[in-house]
Short mmCIF file of C-alpha atoms (C1' of nucleotides) in Angstrom, two decimals:
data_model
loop_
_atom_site.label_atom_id
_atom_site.label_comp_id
_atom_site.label_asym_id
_atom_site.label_seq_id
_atom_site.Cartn_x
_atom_site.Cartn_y
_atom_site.Cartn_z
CA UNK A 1 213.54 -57.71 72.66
CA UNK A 2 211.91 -59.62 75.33
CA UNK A 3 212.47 -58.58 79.09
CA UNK A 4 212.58 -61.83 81.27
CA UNK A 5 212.23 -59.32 84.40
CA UNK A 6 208.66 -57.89 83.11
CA UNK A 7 206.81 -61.05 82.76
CA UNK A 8 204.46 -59.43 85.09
CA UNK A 9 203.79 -56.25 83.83
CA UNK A 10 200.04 -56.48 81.70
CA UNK A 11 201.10 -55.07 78.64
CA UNK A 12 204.51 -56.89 77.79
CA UNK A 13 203.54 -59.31 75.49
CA UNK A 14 202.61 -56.40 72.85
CA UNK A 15 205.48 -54.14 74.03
CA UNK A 16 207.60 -56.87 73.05
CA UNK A 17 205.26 -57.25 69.31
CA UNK A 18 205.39 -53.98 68.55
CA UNK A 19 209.06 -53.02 69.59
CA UNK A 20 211.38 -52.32 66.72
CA UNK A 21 211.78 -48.97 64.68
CA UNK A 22 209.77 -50.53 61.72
CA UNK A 23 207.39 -53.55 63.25
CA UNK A 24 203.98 -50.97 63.64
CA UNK A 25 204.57 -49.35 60.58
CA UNK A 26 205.17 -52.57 58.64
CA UNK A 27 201.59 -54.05 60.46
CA UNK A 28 200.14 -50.82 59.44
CA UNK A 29 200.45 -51.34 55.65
CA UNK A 30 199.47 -54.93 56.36
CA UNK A 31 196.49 -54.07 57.78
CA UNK A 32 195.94 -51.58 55.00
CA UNK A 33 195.82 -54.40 52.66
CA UNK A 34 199.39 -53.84 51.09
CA UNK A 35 200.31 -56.70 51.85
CA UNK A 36 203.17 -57.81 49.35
CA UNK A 37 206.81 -57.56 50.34
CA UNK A 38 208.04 -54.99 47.76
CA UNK A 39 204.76 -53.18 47.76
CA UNK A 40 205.49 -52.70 51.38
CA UNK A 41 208.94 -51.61 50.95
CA UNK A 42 207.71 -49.30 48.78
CA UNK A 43 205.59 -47.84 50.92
CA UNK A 44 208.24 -47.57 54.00
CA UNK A 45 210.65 -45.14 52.32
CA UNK A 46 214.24 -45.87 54.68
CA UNK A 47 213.85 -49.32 55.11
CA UNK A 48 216.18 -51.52 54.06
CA UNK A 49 215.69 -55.38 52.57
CA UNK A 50 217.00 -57.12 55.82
CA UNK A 51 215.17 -55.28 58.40
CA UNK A 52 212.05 -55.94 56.61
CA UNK A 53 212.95 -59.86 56.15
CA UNK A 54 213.77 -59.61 59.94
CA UNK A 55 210.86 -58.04 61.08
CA UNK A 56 208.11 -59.78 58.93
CA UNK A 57 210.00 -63.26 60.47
CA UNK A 58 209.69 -61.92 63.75
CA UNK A 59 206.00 -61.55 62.99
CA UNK A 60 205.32 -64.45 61.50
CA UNK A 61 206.96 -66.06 64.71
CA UNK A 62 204.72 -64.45 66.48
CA UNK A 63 201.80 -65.87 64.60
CA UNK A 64 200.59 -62.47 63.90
CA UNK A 65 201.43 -63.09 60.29
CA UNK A 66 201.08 -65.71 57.75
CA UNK A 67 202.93 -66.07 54.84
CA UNK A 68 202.04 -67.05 51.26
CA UNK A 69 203.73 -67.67 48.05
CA UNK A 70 201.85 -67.34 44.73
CA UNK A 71 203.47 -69.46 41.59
CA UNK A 72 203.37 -66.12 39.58
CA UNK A 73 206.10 -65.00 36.98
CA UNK A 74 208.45 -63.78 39.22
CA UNK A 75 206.90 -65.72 42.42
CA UNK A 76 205.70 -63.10 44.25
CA UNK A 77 204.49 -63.41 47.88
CA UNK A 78 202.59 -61.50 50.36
CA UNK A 79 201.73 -61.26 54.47
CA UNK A 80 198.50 -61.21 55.88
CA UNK A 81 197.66 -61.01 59.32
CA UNK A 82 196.19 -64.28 60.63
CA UNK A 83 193.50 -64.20 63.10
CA UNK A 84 195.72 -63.68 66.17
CA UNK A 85 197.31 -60.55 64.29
CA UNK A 86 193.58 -59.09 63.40
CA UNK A 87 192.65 -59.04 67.01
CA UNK A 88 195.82 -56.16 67.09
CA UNK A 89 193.36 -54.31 64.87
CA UNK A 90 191.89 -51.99 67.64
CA UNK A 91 195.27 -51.35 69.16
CA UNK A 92 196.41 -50.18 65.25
CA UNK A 93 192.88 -47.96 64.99
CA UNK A 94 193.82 -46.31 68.24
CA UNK A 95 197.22 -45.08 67.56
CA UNK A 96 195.75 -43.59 64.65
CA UNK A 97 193.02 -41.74 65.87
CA UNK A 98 195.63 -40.36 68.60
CA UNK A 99 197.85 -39.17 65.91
CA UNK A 100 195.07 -37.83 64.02
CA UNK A 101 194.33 -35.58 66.79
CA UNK A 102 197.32 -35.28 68.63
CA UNK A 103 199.97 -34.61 66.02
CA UNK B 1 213.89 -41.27 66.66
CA UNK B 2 211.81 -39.59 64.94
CA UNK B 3 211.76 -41.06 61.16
CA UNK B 4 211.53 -37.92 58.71
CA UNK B 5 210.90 -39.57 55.70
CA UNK B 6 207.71 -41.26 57.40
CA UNK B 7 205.66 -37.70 57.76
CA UNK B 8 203.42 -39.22 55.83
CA UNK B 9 202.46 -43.28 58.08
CA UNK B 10 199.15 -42.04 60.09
CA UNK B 11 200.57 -43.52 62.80
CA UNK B 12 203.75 -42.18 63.31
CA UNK B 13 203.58 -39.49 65.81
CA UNK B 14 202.26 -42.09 68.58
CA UNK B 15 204.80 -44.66 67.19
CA UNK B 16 207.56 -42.02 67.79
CA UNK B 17 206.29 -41.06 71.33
CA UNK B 18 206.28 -45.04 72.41
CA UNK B 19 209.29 -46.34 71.17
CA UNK B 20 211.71 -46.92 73.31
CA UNK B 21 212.44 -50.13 75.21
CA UNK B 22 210.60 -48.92 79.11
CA UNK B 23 208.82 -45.79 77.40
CA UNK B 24 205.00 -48.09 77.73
CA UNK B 25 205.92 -49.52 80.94
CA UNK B 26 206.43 -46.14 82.26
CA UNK B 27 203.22 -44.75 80.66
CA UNK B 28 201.65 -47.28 82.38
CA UNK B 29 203.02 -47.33 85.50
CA UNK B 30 201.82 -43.43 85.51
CA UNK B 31 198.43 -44.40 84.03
CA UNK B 32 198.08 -46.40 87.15
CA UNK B 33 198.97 -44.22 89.50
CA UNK B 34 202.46 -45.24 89.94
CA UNK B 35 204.07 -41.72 89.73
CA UNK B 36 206.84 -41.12 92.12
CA UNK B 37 210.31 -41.28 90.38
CA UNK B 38 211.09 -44.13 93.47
CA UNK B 39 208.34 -45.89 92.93
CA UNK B 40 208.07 -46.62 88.74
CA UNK B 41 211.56 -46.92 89.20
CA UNK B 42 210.58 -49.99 91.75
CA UNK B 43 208.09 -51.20 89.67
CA UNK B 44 210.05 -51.41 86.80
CA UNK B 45 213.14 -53.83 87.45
CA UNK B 46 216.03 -53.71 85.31
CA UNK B 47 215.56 -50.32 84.45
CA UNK B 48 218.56 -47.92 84.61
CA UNK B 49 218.42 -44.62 86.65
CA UNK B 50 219.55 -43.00 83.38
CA UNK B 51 217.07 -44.58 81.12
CA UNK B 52 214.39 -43.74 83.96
CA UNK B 53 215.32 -40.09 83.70
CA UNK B 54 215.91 -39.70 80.09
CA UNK B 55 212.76 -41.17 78.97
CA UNK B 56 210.69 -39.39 81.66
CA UNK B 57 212.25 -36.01 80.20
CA UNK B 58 211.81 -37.48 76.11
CA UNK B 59 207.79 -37.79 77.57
CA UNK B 60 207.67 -33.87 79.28
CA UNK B 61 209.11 -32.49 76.51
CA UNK B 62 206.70 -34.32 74.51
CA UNK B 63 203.67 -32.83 76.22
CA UNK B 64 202.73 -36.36 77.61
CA UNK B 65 203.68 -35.97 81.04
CA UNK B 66 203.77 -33.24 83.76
CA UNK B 67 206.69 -33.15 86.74
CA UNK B 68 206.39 -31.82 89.98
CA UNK B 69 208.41 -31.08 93.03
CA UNK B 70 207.01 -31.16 95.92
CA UNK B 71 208.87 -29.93 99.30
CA UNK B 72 208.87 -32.84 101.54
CA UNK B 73 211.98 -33.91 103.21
CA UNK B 74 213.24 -35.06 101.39
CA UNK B 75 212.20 -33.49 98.40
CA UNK B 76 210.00 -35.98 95.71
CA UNK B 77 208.87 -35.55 92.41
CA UNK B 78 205.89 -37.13 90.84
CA UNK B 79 205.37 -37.48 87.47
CA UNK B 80 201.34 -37.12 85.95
CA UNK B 81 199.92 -37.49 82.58
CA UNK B 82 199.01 -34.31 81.03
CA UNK B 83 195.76 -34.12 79.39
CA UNK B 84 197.38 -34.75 76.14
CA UNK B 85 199.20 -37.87 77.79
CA UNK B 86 195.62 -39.13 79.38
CA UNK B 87 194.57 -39.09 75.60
CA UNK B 88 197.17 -42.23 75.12
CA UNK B 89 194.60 -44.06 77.94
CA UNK B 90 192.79 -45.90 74.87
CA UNK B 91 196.11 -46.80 73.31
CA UNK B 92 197.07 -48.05 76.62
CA UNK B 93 193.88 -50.05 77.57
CA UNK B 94 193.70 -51.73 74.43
CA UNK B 95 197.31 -52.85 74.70
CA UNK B 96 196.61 -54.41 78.12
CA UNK B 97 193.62 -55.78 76.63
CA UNK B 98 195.37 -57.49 73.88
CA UNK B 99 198.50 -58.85 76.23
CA UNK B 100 195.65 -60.72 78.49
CA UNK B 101 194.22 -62.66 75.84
CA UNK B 102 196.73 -63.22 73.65
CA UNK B 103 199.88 -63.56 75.37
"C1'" DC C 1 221.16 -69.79 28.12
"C1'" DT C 2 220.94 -65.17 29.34
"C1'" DC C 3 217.94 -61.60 31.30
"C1'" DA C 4 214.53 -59.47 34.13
"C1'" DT C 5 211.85 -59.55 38.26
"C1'" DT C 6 210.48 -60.64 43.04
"C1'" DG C 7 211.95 -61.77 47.29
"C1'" DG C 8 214.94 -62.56 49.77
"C1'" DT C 9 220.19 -63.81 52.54
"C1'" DT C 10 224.86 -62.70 54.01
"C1'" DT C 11 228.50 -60.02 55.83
"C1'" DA C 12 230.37 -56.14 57.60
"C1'" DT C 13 229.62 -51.63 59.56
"C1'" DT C 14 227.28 -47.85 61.78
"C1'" DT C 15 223.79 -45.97 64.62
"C1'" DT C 16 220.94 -46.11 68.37
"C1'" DT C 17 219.86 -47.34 72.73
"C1'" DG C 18 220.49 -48.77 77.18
"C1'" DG C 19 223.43 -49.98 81.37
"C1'" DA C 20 226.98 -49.46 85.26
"C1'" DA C 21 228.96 -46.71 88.30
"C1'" DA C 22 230.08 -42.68 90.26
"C1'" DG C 23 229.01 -38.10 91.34
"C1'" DT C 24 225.69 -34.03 92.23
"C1'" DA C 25 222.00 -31.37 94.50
"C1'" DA C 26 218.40 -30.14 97.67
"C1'" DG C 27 216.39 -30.40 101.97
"C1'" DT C 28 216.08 -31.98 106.44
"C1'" DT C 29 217.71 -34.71 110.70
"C1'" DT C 30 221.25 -35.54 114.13
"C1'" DA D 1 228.94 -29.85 109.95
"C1'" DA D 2 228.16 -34.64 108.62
"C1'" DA D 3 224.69 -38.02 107.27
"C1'" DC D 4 220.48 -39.47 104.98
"C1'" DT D 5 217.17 -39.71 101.39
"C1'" DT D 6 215.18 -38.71 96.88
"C1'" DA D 7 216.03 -37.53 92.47
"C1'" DC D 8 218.61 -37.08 89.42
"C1'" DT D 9 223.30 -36.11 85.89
"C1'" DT D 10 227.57 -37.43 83.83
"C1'" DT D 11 230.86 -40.25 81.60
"C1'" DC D 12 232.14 -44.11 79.61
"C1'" DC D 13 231.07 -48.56 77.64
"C1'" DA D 14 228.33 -52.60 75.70
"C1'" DA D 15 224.63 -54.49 73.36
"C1'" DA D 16 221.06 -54.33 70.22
"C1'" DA D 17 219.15 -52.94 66.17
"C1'" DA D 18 219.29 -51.06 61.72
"C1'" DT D 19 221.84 -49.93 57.28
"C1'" DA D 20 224.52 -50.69 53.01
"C1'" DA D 21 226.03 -53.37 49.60
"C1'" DA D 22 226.67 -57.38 47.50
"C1'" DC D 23 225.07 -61.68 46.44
"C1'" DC D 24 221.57 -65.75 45.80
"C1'" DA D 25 217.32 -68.29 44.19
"C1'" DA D 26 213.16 -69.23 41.71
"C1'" DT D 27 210.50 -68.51 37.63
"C1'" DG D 28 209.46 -67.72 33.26
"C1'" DA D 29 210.32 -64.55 28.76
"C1'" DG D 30 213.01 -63.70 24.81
#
DNA sequence: CTCATTGGTTTATTTTTGGAAAGTAAGTTT
DNA sequence: AAACTTACTTTCCAAAAATAAACCAATGAG
C-alpha cells in the first residue's frame, strides 16, 4: 500500500491512509461516533470479519486509531480516533459535502 | 468498484471516484497543472502506461476530467478538470494539507 | 460445565487491480 | 516510403486485497 517511488508527491501519506476498499468508510462511522467493532460491521453491509480486523490494525498502526477494551459481559471494545486521526476530520467533512452535491 | 450495497455511506460517491492506487496522484498532478498525458505520466514514476490510460478514461467518464487533442506534430492530448472535477479542489487541498503536517 | 455473546484469527480461495511488453495510430519530418 | 514522437490499446500475467467459512478466546449467565 505504500509507494517507495512517491515519497515526494504532497499528498502520499493520506493516499496511502485512506487506500483500501473499506478504510474511509470504516473512519466514517468512527467519526460518526459508532465506534464499536460489531456496531461498525453492522453498519458496513459486505464487509467481512477479517478485512475489518485488518483495516482497523492498519489504522491503529497508523496512530489514527486507538483501541479500548471495556471488562463488560461479553468484553466488548471500541475505536476512537486519537488526536492525530481527528485532524483527518476536515478531509472526512469534505468528501461529504462533495458527494452531497455531486452525486 | 463501485460498492452497491453502500448507496446509503454519505461518502461513497467521492470514495468510489478516488480509489484506485494513482487515481489522487493523477488528480493532482492535473490540479496542478500537470496535464499532458507525457508529462503526469513523468511525474508519476512507477506508473504503467495502461494504468495511466485506464484511470484517465475511469475519471472522463466520470465527469471529472475533460481530454483534448490538440494538432501539433506530433499530436498531444491534455487532460483538464471539468468543473465538476475542480469541485474535488477542497478534497484535494485538505489532503495535501493533512500529508504536510502529519506525515 | 455448557451456552451465548463479542471480537476477533486462520486458512484457503476468489476478485480486483496493476504491470510488462508489444503493438497500433496519427501526424509530421527526412 | 521509412522514421520519429506522442498517446495510447491489447494481451497476458502477477500481486494485492478482499471474501468465505471455520475456528478460537474471554467473560459471565444459567
Amino acid at each position: 500500500m505504500d509507494n517507495h517511488i512517491l515519497n515526494e508527491c504532497p499528498i502520499q501519506p493520506v493516499v496511502d491512509i485512506l487506500s483500501g476498499k473499506w478504510t474511509s468508510y470504516i473512519l466514517w462511522e468512527i467519526y460518526n461516533k459508532n465506534n464499536h467493532y460489531g456496531s461498525i460491521k453492522k453498519q458496513l453491509p459486505g464487509i467481512s470479519t477479517r478485512t475489518l480486523a485488518v483495516r482497523l490494525k492498519f489504522l491503529e498502526n497508523k496512530g489514527i486509531l486507538s483501541r479500548t477494551v471495556f471488562n463488560t459481559n461479553p468484553p466488548t471494545v471500541t475505536y476512537d480516533l486519537t488526536n492525530k486521526g481527528l485532524t483527518l476530520a476536515p478531509i472526512l467533512k469534505s468528501m461529504k459535502t462533495w458527494s452531497e452535491l455531486y452525486q
